[in-house]
PDB file of C-alpha atoms in Angstrom:
ATOM      1  CA  MET G   1     109.812 -95.022 -44.906  1.00  0.00           C
ATOM      2  CA  ASP G   2     109.546 -96.448 -48.395  1.00  0.00           C
ATOM      3  CA  TYR G   3     111.336 -94.083 -50.758  1.00  0.00           C
ATOM      4  CA  ASN G   4     111.032 -94.254 -54.542  1.00  0.00           C
ATOM      5  CA  THR G   5     114.834 -94.417 -54.762  1.00  0.00           C
ATOM      6  CA  ASN G   6     114.657 -97.760 -52.938  1.00  0.00           C
ATOM      7  CA  ARG G   7     111.978 -99.158 -55.240  1.00  0.00           C
ATOM      8  CA  PRO G   8     112.508-100.911 -58.576  1.00  0.00           C
ATOM      9  CA  HIS G   9     113.036 -98.672 -61.608  1.00  0.00           C
ATOM     10  CA  LEU G  10     109.834 -97.750 -63.468  1.00  0.00           C
ATOM     11  CA  LYS G  11     109.829 -99.290 -66.930  1.00  0.00           C
ATOM     12  CA  MET G  12     107.317 -96.750 -68.244  1.00  0.00           C
ATOM     13  CA  PRO G  13     107.102 -93.748 -65.890  1.00  0.00           C
ATOM     14  CA  SER G  14     104.171 -92.275 -67.832  1.00  0.00           C
ATOM     15  CA  TYR G  15     101.886 -94.952 -66.315  1.00  0.00           C
ATOM     16  CA  GLY G  16     103.219 -94.644 -62.801  1.00  0.00           C
ATOM     17  CA  ARG G  17     104.156 -97.066 -60.076  1.00  0.00           C
ATOM     18  CA  ASN G  18     100.601 -98.291 -59.472  1.00  0.00           C
ATOM     19  CA  VAL G  19     100.286 -99.706 -63.001  1.00  0.00           C
ATOM     20  CA  GLN G  20     103.685-101.373 -62.710  1.00  0.00           C
ATOM     21  CA  GLN G  21     102.642-102.939 -59.401  1.00  0.00           C
ATOM     22  CA  MET G  22      99.385-104.169 -60.961  1.00  0.00           C
ATOM     23  CA  VAL G  23     101.339-105.783 -63.798  1.00  0.00           C
ATOM     24  CA  GLU G  24     103.680-107.444 -61.293  1.00  0.00           C
ATOM     25  CA  GLU G  25     100.641-108.745 -59.411  1.00  0.00           C
ATOM     26  CA  CYS G  26      99.061-109.954 -62.660  1.00  0.00           C
ATOM     27  CA  LEU G  27     102.161-112.046 -63.325  1.00  0.00           C
ATOM     28  CA  THR G  28     101.479-113.975 -60.111  1.00  0.00           C
ATOM     29  CA  VAL G  29      97.838-114.844 -60.878  1.00  0.00           C
ATOM     30  CA  GLU G  30      97.708-118.589 -61.509  1.00  0.00           C
ATOM     31  CA  ASN G  31      94.197-118.907 -62.964  1.00  0.00           C
ATOM     32  CA  PRO G  32      94.425-118.134 -66.727  1.00  0.00           C
ATOM     33  CA  ALA G  33      90.917-116.638 -66.950  1.00  0.00           C
ATOM     34  CA  GLU G  34      91.505-114.370 -63.955  1.00  0.00           C
ATOM     35  CA  ARG G  35      94.936-113.366 -65.297  1.00  0.00           C
ATOM     36  CA  GLN G  36      93.377-112.495 -68.678  1.00  0.00           C
ATOM     37  CA  GLU G  37      90.659-110.393 -67.057  1.00  0.00           C
ATOM     38  CA  TYR G  38      93.205-108.670 -64.816  1.00  0.00           C
ATOM     39  CA  ALA G  39      95.361-107.784 -67.849  1.00  0.00           C
ATOM     40  CA  GLU G  40      92.352-106.385 -69.701  1.00  0.00           C
ATOM     41  CA  ARG G  41      91.480-104.184 -66.713  1.00  0.00           C
ATOM     42  CA  ILE G  42      95.063-102.930 -66.523  1.00  0.00           C
ATOM     43  CA  VAL G  43      94.912-101.872 -70.191  1.00  0.00           C
ATOM     44  CA  GLU G  44      91.630-100.073 -69.504  1.00  0.00           C
ATOM     45  CA  ILE G  45      93.283 -98.210 -66.612  1.00  0.00           C
ATOM     46  CA  MET G  46      96.256 -97.343 -68.821  1.00  0.00           C
ATOM     47  CA  ALA G  47      93.834 -95.873 -71.390  1.00  0.00           C
ATOM     48  CA  VAL G  48      92.151 -93.753 -68.729  1.00  0.00           C
ATOM     49  CA  LEU G  49      95.484 -92.525 -67.373  1.00  0.00           C
ATOM     50  CA  THR G  50      96.620 -91.453 -70.828  1.00  0.00           C
ATOM     51  CA  GLN G  51      93.156 -90.144 -71.758  1.00  0.00           C
ATOM     52  CA  GLN G  52      92.923 -92.319 -74.845  1.00  0.00           C
ATOM     53  CA  SER G  53      90.121 -94.393 -76.286  1.00  0.00           C
ATOM     54  CA  LEU G  54      90.431 -98.143 -76.737  1.00  0.00           C
ATOM     55  CA  ARG G  55      88.166 -97.819 -79.783  1.00  0.00           C
ATOM     56  CA  ASN G  56      91.153 -96.576 -81.761  1.00  0.00           C
ATOM     57  CA  GLY G  57      93.035 -99.622 -83.073  1.00  0.00           C
ATOM     58  CA  GLU G  58      96.445 -97.923 -82.956  1.00  0.00           C
ATOM     59  CA  VAL G  59      95.946 -96.862 -79.345  1.00  0.00           C
ATOM     60  CA  LYS G  60      94.784-100.344 -78.385  1.00  0.00           C
ATOM     61  CA  GLN G  61      97.859-101.867 -80.058  1.00  0.00           C
ATOM     62  CA  LYS G  62     100.157 -99.400 -78.299  1.00  0.00           C
ATOM     63  CA  LEU G  63      98.678-100.049 -74.855  1.00  0.00           C
ATOM     64  CA  TRP G  64      98.917-103.837 -75.215  1.00  0.00           C
ATOM     65  CA  ASN G  65     102.519-103.452 -76.378  1.00  0.00           C
ATOM     66  CA  HIS G  66     103.251-101.305 -73.338  1.00  0.00           C
ATOM     67  CA  LEU G  67     101.647-103.874 -71.033  1.00  0.00           C
ATOM     68  CA  ALA G  68     103.809-106.625 -72.532  1.00  0.00           C
ATOM     69  CA  PHE G  69     106.920-104.454 -72.155  1.00  0.00           C
ATOM     70  CA  ILE G  70     106.194-103.640 -68.510  1.00  0.00           C
ATOM     71  CA  ALA G  71     105.715-107.372 -67.882  1.00  0.00           C
ATOM     72  CA  ASP G  72     109.044-108.166 -69.613  1.00  0.00           C
ATOM     73  CA  TYR G  73     107.002-110.153 -72.164  1.00  0.00           C
ATOM     74  CA  LYS G  74     106.406-112.823 -69.495  1.00  0.00           C
ATOM     75  CA  LEU G  75     102.642-112.365 -69.214  1.00  0.00           C
ATOM     76  CA  ASP G  76     100.931-115.586 -70.293  1.00  0.00           C
ATOM     77  CA  ILE G  77      97.678-114.235 -71.729  1.00  0.00           C
ATOM     78  CA  THR G  78      95.880-114.124 -75.062  1.00  0.00           C
ATOM     79  CA  TYR G  79      96.687-110.752 -76.556  1.00  0.00           C
ATOM     80  CA  PRO G  80      93.969-109.236 -78.785  1.00  0.00           C
ATOM     81  CA  CYS G  81      96.630-108.022 -81.223  1.00  0.00           C
ATOM     82  CA  GLU G  82     100.150-108.850 -82.305  1.00  0.00           C
ATOM     83  CA  ILE G  83     102.744-107.738 -79.768  1.00  0.00           C
ATOM     84  CA  ASN G  84     105.835-105.980 -81.059  1.00  0.00           C
ATOM     85  CA  ARG G  85     108.932-105.968 -78.882  1.00  0.00           C
ATOM     86  CA  MET G  86     110.120-102.499 -78.013  1.00  0.00           C
TER      87      MET G  86
END
């Protein structure tokens, strides 16, 4: 059995393990265009999970900051806004 206590610590529990696993997978994508698209889809999923609209600039900024944090700021993509370290 795969218990949560044996898994890596969740960096942002509010998004759940699935989002963290998607971010970890995104870090392994070699094609820059595919990696960018994957990151954008992850942010869309994060917005749905938190029931927030990406039309709001503050929400969009927050979600991209959270994505960067979950990825340990190692995600090589073009962010649509300035990323602030948490």
